[in-house]
PDB file of C-alpha atoms in Angstrom:
ATOM      1  CA  MET A 107     162.636 116.848 141.364  1.00 42.00           C
ATOM      2  CA  LYS A 108     164.124 113.345 141.557  1.00 41.00           C
ATOM      3  CA  VAL A 109     160.824 111.822 142.689  1.00 44.00           C
ATOM      4  CA  LYS A 110     159.052 113.541 139.747  1.00 47.00           C
ATOM      5  CA  SER A 111     161.724 112.252 137.311  1.00 48.00           C
ATOM      6  CA  LYS A 112     161.358 108.691 138.649  1.00 48.00           C
ATOM      7  CA  SER A 113     157.633 108.913 138.397  1.00 52.00           C
ATOM      8  CA  LYS A 114     157.826 109.865 134.781  1.00 56.00           C
ATOM      9  CA  LYS A 115     160.164 106.914 134.105  1.00 50.00           C
ATOM     10  CA  ILE A 116     157.683 104.563 135.750  1.00 50.00           C
ATOM     11  CA  ASN A 117     154.743 105.965 133.733  1.00 68.00           C
ATOM     12  CA  LYS A 118     156.673 105.661 130.603  1.00 59.00           C
ATOM     13  CA  ALA A 119     157.705 102.106 131.343  1.00 49.00           C
ATOM     14  CA  TRP A 120     154.096 101.245 132.150  1.00 45.00           C
ATOM     15  CA  LEU A 121     152.872 102.735 128.882  1.00 53.00           C
ATOM     16  CA  LEU A 122     155.405 100.890 126.759  1.00 52.00           C
ATOM     17  CA  ASP A 123     154.543  97.550 128.550  1.00 56.00           C
ATOM     18  CA  HIS A 124     150.884  98.270 127.919  1.00 55.00           C
ATOM     19  CA  LEU A 125     151.264  99.090 124.220  1.00 60.00           C
ATOM     20  CA  ASN A 126     153.442  95.934 123.704  1.00 69.00           C
ATOM     21  CA  ASP A 127     150.999  93.771 125.648  1.00 88.00           C
ATOM     22  CA  THR A 128     149.733  90.782 123.535  1.00 92.00           C
ATOM     23  CA  TYR A 129     146.195  91.085 124.843  1.00 95.00           C
ATOM     24  CA  VAL A 130     146.129  94.790 124.363  1.00 95.00           C
ATOM     25  CA  LYS A 131     147.010  94.309 120.661  1.00 94.00           C
ATOM     26  CA  LEU A 132     144.533  91.470 120.340  1.00 94.00           C
ATOM     27  CA  ALA A 133     141.747  93.563 121.926  1.00 94.00           C
ATOM     28  CA  LYS A 134     142.382  96.397 119.449  1.00 92.00           C
ATOM     29  CA  LYS A 135     142.387  93.983 116.618  1.00 91.00           C
ATOM     30  CA  GLU A 136     139.222  92.138 117.609  1.00 91.00           C
ATOM     31  CA  GLY A 137     137.349  95.305 118.655  1.00 91.00           C
ATOM     32  CA  PHE A 138     137.136  94.765 122.473  1.00 94.00           C
ATOM     33  CA  ARG A 139     137.235  97.827 124.668  1.00 95.00           C
ATOM     34  CA  ALA A 140     139.852  96.289 127.018  1.00 95.00           C
ATOM     35  CA  ARG A 141     142.129  93.318 127.379  1.00 94.00           C
ATOM     36  CA  ALA A 142     139.950  92.086 130.296  1.00 96.00           C
ATOM     37  CA  ALA A 143     137.688  90.478 127.680  1.00 96.00           C
ATOM     38  CA  TYR A 144     140.263  87.630 127.362  1.00 97.00           C
ATOM     39  CA  LYS A 145     140.075  86.944 131.095  1.00 97.00           C
ATOM     40  CA  LEU A 146     136.388  86.064 130.860  1.00 97.00           C
ATOM     41  CA  LYS A 147     136.933  84.435 127.488  1.00 96.00           C
ATOM     42  CA  GLU A 148     139.388  81.900 129.026  1.00 96.00           C
ATOM     43  CA  ILE A 149     137.052  81.338 132.050  1.00 97.00           C
ATOM     44  CA  ASP A 150     134.212  80.608 129.598  1.00 97.00           C
ATOM     45  CA  GLU A 151     136.189  78.390 127.443  1.00 95.00           C
ATOM     46  CA  THR A 152     137.316  76.444 130.462  1.00 96.00           C
ATOM     47  CA  LEU A 153     133.912  75.999 132.022  1.00 96.00           C
ATOM     48  CA  GLY A 154     131.308  76.787 129.350  1.00 96.00           C
ATOM     49  CA  LEU A 155     129.417  79.469 131.103  1.00 97.00           C
ATOM     50  CA  PHE A 156     127.439  81.149 128.403  1.00 96.00           C
ATOM     51  CA  LYS A 157     124.667  79.757 126.319  1.00 94.00           C
ATOM     52  CA  PRO A 158     121.925  81.387 124.110  1.00 92.00           C
ATOM     53  CA  GLY A 159     118.841  82.426 125.952  1.00 94.00           C
ATOM     54  CA  GLN A 160     120.611  83.187 129.266  1.00 97.00           C
ATOM     55  CA  VAL A 161     120.086  86.174 131.533  1.00 98.00           C
ATOM     56  CA  VAL A 162     123.518  87.600 132.538  1.00 98.00           C
ATOM     57  CA  VAL A 163     124.267  90.397 135.056  1.00 98.00           C
ATOM     58  CA  ASP A 164     127.663  92.174 134.664  1.00 98.00           C
ATOM     59  CA  LEU A 165     128.660  94.043 137.800  1.00 98.00           C
ATOM     60  CA  GLY A 166     131.518  96.604 137.539  1.00 97.00           C
ATOM     61  CA  ALA A 167     130.993  96.471 133.771  1.00 98.00           C
ATOM     62  CA  ALA A 168     132.762  99.645 132.456  1.00 97.00           C
ATOM     63  CA  PRO A 169     134.319 100.116 129.985  1.00 96.00           C
ATOM     64  CA  GLY A 170     132.260  97.168 128.737  1.00 96.00           C
ATOM     65  CA  ALA A 171     134.662  94.422 127.472  1.00 96.00           C
ATOM     66  CA  TRP A 172     132.969  91.661 129.466  1.00 97.00           C
ATOM     67  CA  SER A 173     129.529  92.794 128.250  1.00 97.00           C
ATOM     68  CA  GLN A 174     130.907  92.827 124.789  1.00 95.00           C
ATOM     69  CA  TYR A 175     132.093  89.314 125.028  1.00 95.00           C
ATOM     70  CA  VAL A 176     128.766  88.012 126.407  1.00 96.00           C
ATOM     71  CA  ARG A 177     126.906  89.901 123.749  1.00 94.00           C
ATOM     72  CA  ARG A 178     128.979  88.104 121.099  1.00 91.00           C
ATOM     73  CA  ARG A 179     128.429  84.795 122.765  1.00 92.00           C
ATOM     74  CA  LEU A 180     124.676  85.204 122.901  1.00 92.00           C
ATOM     75  CA  SER A 181     124.326  86.695 119.375  1.00 85.00           C
ATOM     76  CA  SER A 182     122.869  84.671 116.591  1.00 65.00           C
ATOM     77  CA  LYS A 183     125.877  84.989 114.252  1.00 63.00           C
ATOM     78  CA  VAL A 184     129.127  86.736 113.841  1.00 56.00           C
ATOM     79  CA  SER A 185     129.893  89.160 110.929  1.00 52.00           C
ATOM     80  CA  ASP A 186     132.871  89.292 108.647  1.00 47.00           C
ATOM     81  CA  VAL A 187     134.185  92.143 110.912  1.00 49.00           C
ATOM     82  CA  VAL A 188     136.223  90.172 113.467  1.00 50.00           C
ATOM     83  CA  GLY A 189     134.266  89.658 116.608  1.00 49.00           C
ATOM     84  CA  ALA A 190     131.382  91.873 115.799  1.00 51.00           C
ATOM     85  CA  ALA A 191     127.994  90.565 116.904  1.00 56.00           C
ATOM     86  CA  LEU A 192     125.097  90.567 114.398  1.00 59.00           C
ATOM     87  CA  GLY A 193     121.470  89.639 114.734  1.00 71.00           C
ATOM     88  CA  PRO A 194     119.176  89.789 117.633  1.00 84.00           C
ATOM     89  CA  LEU A 195     120.464  89.167 121.154  1.00 90.00           C
ATOM     90  CA  ASN A 196     119.291  85.735 122.199  1.00 92.00           C
ATOM     91  CA  GLY A 197     119.161  86.481 125.990  1.00 95.00           C
ATOM     92  CA  THR A 198     119.363  89.340 128.414  1.00 96.00           C
ATOM     93  CA  ILE A 199     122.371  91.308 129.541  1.00 97.00           C
ATOM     94  CA  ILE A 200     122.125  93.839 132.337  1.00 98.00           C
ATOM     95  CA  ALA A 201     125.377  95.832 133.056  1.00 98.00           C
ATOM     96  CA  LEU A 202     125.996  98.102 136.038  1.00 98.00           C
ATOM     97  CA  ASP A 203     128.903 100.445 136.888  1.00 97.00           C
ATOM     98  CA  ILE A 204     129.560 103.737 138.704  1.00 96.00           C
ATOM     99  CA  LEU A 205     131.255 104.968 135.600  1.00 96.00           C
ATOM    100  CA  GLU A 206     129.900 105.982 132.150  1.00 95.00           C
ATOM    101  CA  PHE A 207     129.395 103.100 129.674  1.00 95.00           C
ATOM    102  CA  GLU A 208     129.313 103.529 125.972  1.00 95.00           C
ATOM    103  CA  PRO A 209     126.101 101.783 124.753  1.00 94.00           C
ATOM    104  CA  ILE A 210     126.279  98.254 123.480  1.00 93.00           C
ATOM    105  CA  GLU A 211     123.280  97.119 121.361  1.00 91.00           C
ATOM    106  CA  GLY A 212     120.901  95.011 123.341  1.00 92.00           C
ATOM    107  CA  VAL A 213     122.738  95.521 126.774  1.00 95.00           C
ATOM    108  CA  VAL A 214     120.656  97.336 129.514  1.00 97.00           C
ATOM    109  CA  PHE A 215     123.015  99.586 131.502  1.00 98.00           C
ATOM    110  CA  ILE A 216     122.396 101.077 134.930  1.00 98.00           C
ATOM    111  CA  GLN A 217     125.012 103.787 136.150  1.00 98.00           C
ATOM    112  CA  GLY A 218     125.429 103.958 139.849  1.00 97.00           C
ATOM    113  CA  ASP A 219     127.315 102.674 142.882  1.00 95.00           C
ATOM    114  CA  PHE A 220     126.433  99.019 143.560  1.00 93.00           C
ATOM    115  CA  ARG A 221     126.856  99.725 147.303  1.00 92.00           C
ATOM    116  CA  ASP A 222     123.884 102.186 147.202  1.00 95.00           C
ATOM    117  CA  GLU A 223     120.522 100.744 148.133  1.00 94.00           C
ATOM    118  CA  GLU A 224     118.774 102.954 145.453  1.00 96.00           C
ATOM    119  CA  VAL A 225     121.059 101.574 142.723  1.00 96.00           C
ATOM    120  CA  LEU A 226     120.551  98.119 143.888  1.00 92.00           C
ATOM    121  CA  GLN A 227     116.825  98.549 143.617  1.00 93.00           C
ATOM    122  CA  GLN A 228     117.229  99.693 140.060  1.00 95.00           C
ATOM    123  CA  LEU A 229     119.163  96.562 139.324  1.00 95.00           C
ATOM    124  CA  GLU A 230     116.427  94.419 141.049  1.00 93.00           C
ATOM    125  CA  LEU A 231     113.819  96.247 138.960  1.00 94.00           C
ATOM    126  CA  ALA A 232     115.754  95.506 135.742  1.00 95.00           C
ATOM    127  CA  VAL A 233     115.909  91.829 136.555  1.00 94.00           C
ATOM    128  CA  THR A 234     112.102  91.987 137.103  1.00 87.00           C
ATOM    129  CA  GLY A 235     111.838  88.548 138.809  1.00 83.00           C
ATOM    130  CA  ARG A 236     113.573  86.665 136.004  1.00 90.00           C
ATOM    131  CA  PRO A 237     115.979  83.935 137.262  1.00 95.00           C
ATOM    132  CA  VAL A 238     119.536  84.972 136.391  1.00 98.00           C
ATOM    133  CA  ASP A 239     121.843  82.286 134.935  1.00 98.00           C
ATOM    134  CA  VAL A 240     125.323  84.047 135.385  1.00 98.00           C
ATOM    135  CA  VAL A 241     126.583  86.915 137.418  1.00 98.00           C
ATOM    136  CA  ILE A 242     129.851  88.232 136.439  1.00 98.00           C
ATOM    137  CA  SER A 243     131.651  90.625 138.754  1.00 98.00           C
ATOM    138  CA  ASP A 244     134.835  92.582 137.938  1.00 96.00           C
ATOM    139  CA  LEU A 245     134.039  94.927 140.828  1.00 94.00           C
ATOM    140  CA  ALA A 246     137.062  96.480 142.503  1.00 86.00           C
ATOM    141  CA  PRO A 247     137.469  99.556 144.816  1.00 84.00           C
ATOM    142  CA  ASN A 248     139.835 102.383 144.335  1.00 78.00           C
ATOM    143  CA  LEU A 249     142.798 101.135 146.260  1.00 71.00           C
ATOM    144  CA  SER A 250     144.311 103.351 148.960  1.00 70.00           C
ATOM    145  CA  GLY A 251     147.567 101.324 149.491  1.00 69.00           C
ATOM    146  CA  ILE A 252     146.535 100.685 153.027  1.00 73.00           C
ATOM    147  CA  ALA A 253     146.332  96.815 153.030  1.00 72.00           C
ATOM    148  CA  SER A 254     143.670  96.470 155.814  1.00 77.00           C
ATOM    149  CA  SER A 255     141.531  99.100 154.457  1.00 81.00           C
ATOM    150  CA  ASP A 256     141.766  97.810 150.826  1.00 80.00           C
ATOM    151  CA  SER A 257     141.078  94.288 151.962  1.00 84.00           C
ATOM    152  CA  ALA A 258     137.917  95.422 153.710  1.00 89.00           C
ATOM    153  CA  ARG A 259     136.608  97.310 150.654  1.00 89.00           C
ATOM    154  CA  VAL A 260     137.302  94.232 148.419  1.00 89.00           C
ATOM    155  CA  GLU A 261     135.561  92.001 150.840  1.00 92.00           C
ATOM    156  CA  HIS A 262     132.561  94.293 151.119  1.00 93.00           C
ATOM    157  CA  LEU A 263     132.046  94.301 147.266  1.00 94.00           C
ATOM    158  CA  VAL A 264     132.465  90.541 147.009  1.00 95.00           C
ATOM    159  CA  GLU A 265     129.849  90.047 149.827  1.00 96.00           C
ATOM    160  CA  LEU A 266     127.351  92.340 147.935  1.00 95.00           C
ATOM    161  CA  ALA A 267     127.911  90.408 144.802  1.00 97.00           C
ATOM    162  CA  VAL A 268     127.295  87.119 146.603  1.00 97.00           C
ATOM    163  CA  GLU A 269     124.201  88.396 148.274  1.00 96.00           C
ATOM    164  CA  PHE A 270     122.820  89.488 144.958  1.00 96.00           C
ATOM    165  CA  ALA A 271     123.671  86.239 143.275  1.00 97.00           C
ATOM    166  CA  THR A 272     122.213  84.059 145.926  1.00 96.00           C
ATOM    167  CA  ARG A 273     118.936  85.919 145.621  1.00 95.00           C
ATOM    168  CA  HIS A 274     118.646  85.879 141.957  1.00 96.00           C
ATOM    169  CA  LEU A 275     120.605  82.891 140.359  1.00 97.00           C
ATOM    170  CA  VAL A 276     118.955  79.703 139.176  1.00 97.00           C
ATOM    171  CA  GLU A 277     119.689  76.695 141.106  1.00 96.00           C
ATOM    172  CA  ASN A 278     122.588  75.680 139.017  1.00 97.00           C
ATOM    173  CA  GLY A 279     123.634  79.234 138.231  1.00 98.00           C
ATOM    174  CA  THR A 280     127.142  80.637 138.195  1.00 98.00           C
ATOM    175  CA  LEU A 281     128.923  83.627 139.967  1.00 98.00           C
ATOM    176  CA  VAL A 282     132.271  84.749 138.647  1.00 98.00           C
ATOM    177  CA  CYS A 283     133.891  87.410 140.966  1.00 97.00           C
ATOM    178  CA  LYS A 284     137.272  89.062 141.127  1.00 95.00           C
ATOM    179  CA  VAL A 285     139.278  88.788 144.361  1.00 94.00           C
ATOM    180  CA  PHE A 286     142.876  89.469 145.365  1.00 90.00           C
ATOM    181  CA  HIS A 287     145.354  87.306 147.291  1.00 86.00           C
ATOM    182  CA  SER A 288     145.294  89.510 150.237  1.00 76.00           C
ATOM    183  CA  GLY A 289     144.711  88.868 153.906  1.00 73.00           C
ATOM    184  CA  ASN A 290     141.003  88.047 153.480  1.00 89.00           C
ATOM    185  CA  TYR A 291     141.365  85.736 150.480  1.00 93.00           C
ATOM    186  CA  SER A 292     140.635  82.594 152.447  1.00 94.00           C
ATOM    187  CA  GLN A 293     137.645  84.128 154.107  1.00 94.00           C
ATOM    188  CA  LEU A 294     136.119  84.981 150.749  1.00 96.00           C
ATOM    189  CA  VAL A 295     136.681  81.380 149.486  1.00 96.00           C
ATOM    190  CA  ASP A 296     134.969  80.127 152.565  1.00 97.00           C
ATOM    191  CA  LEU A 297     132.018  82.486 151.996  1.00 97.00           C
ATOM    192  CA  LEU A 298     131.485  81.325 148.510  1.00 98.00           C
ATOM    193  CA  LYS A 299     131.777  77.718 149.590  1.00 97.00           C
ATOM    194  CA  SER A 300     129.210  78.313 152.252  1.00 97.00           C
ATOM    195  CA  ARG A 301     126.714  79.400 149.457  1.00 98.00           C
ATOM    196  CA  PHE A 302     127.751  77.297 146.444  1.00 98.00           C
ATOM    197  CA  ARG A 303     128.407  73.628 145.753  1.00 98.00           C
ATOM    198  CA  SER A 304     131.475  74.185 143.743  1.00 97.00           C
ATOM    199  CA  VAL A 305     134.078  77.022 143.947  1.00 98.00           C
ATOM    200  CA  LYS A 306     137.061  77.055 141.670  1.00 97.00           C
ATOM    201  CA  PRO A 307     139.864  79.655 141.464  1.00 97.00           C
ATOM    202  CA  ILE A 308     141.117  80.670 138.063  1.00 97.00           C
ATOM    203  CA  LYS A 309     143.866  83.040 137.181  1.00 96.00           C
ATOM    204  CA  PRO A 310     143.577  83.575 133.478  1.00 96.00           C
ATOM    205  CA  LYS A 311     146.680  84.017 131.382  1.00 94.00           C
ATOM    206  CA  ALA A 312     145.343  87.498 130.534  1.00 94.00           C
ATOM    207  CA  SER A 313     145.845  88.617 134.086  1.00 92.00           C
ATOM    208  CA  ARG A 314     149.046  90.324 134.407  1.00 85.00           C
ATOM    209  CA  ASP A 315     151.823  88.469 136.140  1.00 80.00           C
ATOM    210  CA  LYS A 316     152.393  91.128 138.727  1.00 82.00           C
ATOM    211  CA  SER A 317     148.651  91.295 139.556  1.00 85.00           C
ATOM    212  CA  SER A 318     147.362  89.472 142.661  1.00 88.00           C
ATOM    213  CA  GLU A 319     143.867  89.093 141.149  1.00 92.00           C
ATOM    214  CA  THR A 320     142.173  85.795 140.920  1.00 95.00           C
ATOM    215  CA  PHE A 321     138.658  84.922 139.753  1.00 97.00           C
ATOM    216  CA  LEU A 322     136.599  82.598 141.832  1.00 98.00           C
ATOM    217  CA  VAL A 323     133.937  80.688 139.867  1.00 98.00           C
ATOM    218  CA  ALA A 324     131.106  79.517 142.086  1.00 98.00           C
ATOM    219  CA  VAL A 325     128.486  77.098 140.660  1.00 98.00           C
ATOM    220  CA  GLY A 326     125.258  75.643 141.924  1.00 98.00           C
ATOM    221  CA  LEU A 327     123.405  77.239 144.991  1.00 97.00           C
ATOM    222  CA  ARG A 328     123.295  75.291 148.221  1.00 95.00           C
TER     223      ARG A 328
END
């Protein structure tokens, strides 16, 4: 009974923190599906990732906040409704996730596991030979709490994202991928440095202080 009571207290504390979170409130006000939109926004404002006419692939896209942000950046104008995209999409956005994804106008969505060859082939077909300008990856496995196992799962997803990016990015294209400061962090940095000319770690302000997540931004294929 004590364990159950403690669990309830933890859940209640998390919920209160979540509801009082600045970025949660801002996301609700500006119409984003999740606070994660502001992580990508800060990275974009720092490095200038998105420009009209680009082809962008969003891996681990659900619930869609990153695709929403990119859609707004590639739209012709913004309506009076805060953040709402208007006009035709000037570019291409292809999103993929194992979870369901509420449609976003102009965004092509593929539901499936990125680790499955059949799903990867669907993504390849959606790209249809077009050079990709930016690959953004918020992929993360369900964590087991076993450090060695979780690190291996994270590493595998990053490796798959890197392989896809190196096959499809334009020469000066960009890969943004989520990693964690775990035992394999330095190996993942080395992997990206072996494939890209520039690799920059960024921990956006919207990342929770307690989170070990960091985003590696890799630019320019070797």
